[in-house]
GROMACS .gro file of C-alpha atoms in nm:
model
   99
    1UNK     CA    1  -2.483  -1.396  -0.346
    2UNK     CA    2  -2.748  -1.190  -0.154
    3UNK     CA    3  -2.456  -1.109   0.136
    4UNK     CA    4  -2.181  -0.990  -0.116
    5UNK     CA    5  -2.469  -0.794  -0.295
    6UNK     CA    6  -2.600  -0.599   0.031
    7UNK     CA    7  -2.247  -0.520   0.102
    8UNK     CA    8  -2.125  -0.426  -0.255
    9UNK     CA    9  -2.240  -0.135  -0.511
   10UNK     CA   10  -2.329  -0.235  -0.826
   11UNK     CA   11  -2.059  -0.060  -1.094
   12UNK     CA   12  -1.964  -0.127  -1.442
   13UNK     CA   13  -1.679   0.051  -1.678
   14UNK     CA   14  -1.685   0.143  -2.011
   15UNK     CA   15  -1.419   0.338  -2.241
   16UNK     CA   16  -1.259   0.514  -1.940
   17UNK     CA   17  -1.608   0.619  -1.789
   18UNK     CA   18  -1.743   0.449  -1.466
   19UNK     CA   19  -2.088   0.385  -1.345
   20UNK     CA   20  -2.242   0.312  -1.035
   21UNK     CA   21  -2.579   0.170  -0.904
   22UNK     CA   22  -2.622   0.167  -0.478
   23UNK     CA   23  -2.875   0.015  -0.329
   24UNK     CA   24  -2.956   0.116   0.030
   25UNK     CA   25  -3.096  -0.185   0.208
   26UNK     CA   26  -3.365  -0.079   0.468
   27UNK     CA   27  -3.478  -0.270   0.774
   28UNK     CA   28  -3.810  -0.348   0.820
   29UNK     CA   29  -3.897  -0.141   1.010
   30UNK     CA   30  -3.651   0.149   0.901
   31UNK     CA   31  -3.847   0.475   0.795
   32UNK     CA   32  -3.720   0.514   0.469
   33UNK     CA   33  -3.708   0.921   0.457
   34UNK     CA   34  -3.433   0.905   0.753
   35UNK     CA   35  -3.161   0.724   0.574
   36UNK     CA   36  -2.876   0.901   0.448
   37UNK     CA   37  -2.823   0.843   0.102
   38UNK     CA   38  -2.476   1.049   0.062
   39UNK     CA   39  -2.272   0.717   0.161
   40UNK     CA   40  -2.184   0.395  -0.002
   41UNK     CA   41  -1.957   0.168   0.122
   42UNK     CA   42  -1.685   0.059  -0.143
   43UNK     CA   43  -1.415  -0.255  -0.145
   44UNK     CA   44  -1.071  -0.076  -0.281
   45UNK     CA   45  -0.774  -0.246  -0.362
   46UNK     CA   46  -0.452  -0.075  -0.327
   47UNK     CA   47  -0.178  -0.232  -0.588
   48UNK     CA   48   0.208  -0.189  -0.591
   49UNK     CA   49   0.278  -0.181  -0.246
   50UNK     CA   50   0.585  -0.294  -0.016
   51UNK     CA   51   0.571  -0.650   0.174
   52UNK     CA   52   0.558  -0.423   0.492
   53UNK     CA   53   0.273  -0.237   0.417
   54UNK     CA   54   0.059  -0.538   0.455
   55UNK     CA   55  -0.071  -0.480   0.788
   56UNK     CA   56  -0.396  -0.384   0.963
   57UNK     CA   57  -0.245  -0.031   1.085
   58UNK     CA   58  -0.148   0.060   0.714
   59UNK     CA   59  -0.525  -0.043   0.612
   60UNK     CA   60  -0.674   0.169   0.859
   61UNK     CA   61  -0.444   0.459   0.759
   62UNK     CA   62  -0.529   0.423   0.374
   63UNK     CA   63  -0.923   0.362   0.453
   64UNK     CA   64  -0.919   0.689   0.694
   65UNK     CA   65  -0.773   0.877   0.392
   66UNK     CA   66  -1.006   0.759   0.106
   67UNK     CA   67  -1.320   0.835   0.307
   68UNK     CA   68  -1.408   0.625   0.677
   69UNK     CA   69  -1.215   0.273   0.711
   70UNK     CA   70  -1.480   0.007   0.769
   71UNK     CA   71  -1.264  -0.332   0.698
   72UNK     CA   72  -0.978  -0.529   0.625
   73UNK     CA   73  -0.961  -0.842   0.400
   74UNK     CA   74  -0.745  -1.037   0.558
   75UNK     CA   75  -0.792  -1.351   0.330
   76UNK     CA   76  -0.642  -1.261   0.029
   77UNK     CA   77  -0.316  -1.266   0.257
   78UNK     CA   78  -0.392  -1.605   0.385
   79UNK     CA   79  -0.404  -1.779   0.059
   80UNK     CA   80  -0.054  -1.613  -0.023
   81UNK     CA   81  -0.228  -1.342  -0.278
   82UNK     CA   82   0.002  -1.029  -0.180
   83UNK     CA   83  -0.034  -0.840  -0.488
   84UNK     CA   84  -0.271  -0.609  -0.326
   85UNK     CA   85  -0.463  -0.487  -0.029
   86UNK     CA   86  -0.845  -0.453   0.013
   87UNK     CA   87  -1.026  -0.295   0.237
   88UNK     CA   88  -1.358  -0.166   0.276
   89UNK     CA   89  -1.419   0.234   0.329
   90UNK     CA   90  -1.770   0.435   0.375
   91UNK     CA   91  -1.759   0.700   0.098
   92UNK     CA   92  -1.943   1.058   0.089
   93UNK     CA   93  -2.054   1.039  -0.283
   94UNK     CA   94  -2.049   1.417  -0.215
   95UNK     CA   95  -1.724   1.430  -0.261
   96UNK     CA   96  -1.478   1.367  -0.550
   97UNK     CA   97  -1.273   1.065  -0.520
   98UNK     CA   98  -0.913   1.123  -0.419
   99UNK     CA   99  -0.628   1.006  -0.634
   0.00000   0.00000   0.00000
């Protein structure tokens, strides 16, 4: 639980409206007044897309788009789940998200 929560935003939904919680985790011996706070990393899923869209390339083109590509979860696809991709992108809360 503590690795999915250091890599995960906390983020609830109610009647259309979304909120959000980060938490920046600092080292130890991290000076906390030089960490950006203007980025939180974010697992998307992207539905209703073709069986050839499934690959790495495609992930890294969709997480470049959204904000900075970080990952691709390839395990979904090895337990046969194809119903949508996920990948991880660095986001600039700065900025509104795209649609």
């Amino acid at each position: 639980m503590i690795g999915k929560t250091r890599h995960s935003p906390y983020w609830g939904m109610q009647r259309n409206k979304m909120l959000c919680i980060a938490f920046v985790w600092i080292g130890e011996n991290e000076d906390p007044m030089s960490v950006p706070l203007v980025y939180s990393n974010w697992w998307i899923q992207i539905h209703d897309l073709p069986p050839g869209f499934f690959r790495e390339s495609m992930a890294v083109q969709f997480g470049d788009f959204l904000g900075n590509f970080l990952e691709y979860d390839t395990k979904q696809l090895s337990n046969g789940n194809m119903n949508y991709m996920r990948i991880r992108v660095k986001l600039d809360v700065r900025i509104p998200l795209k649609r």
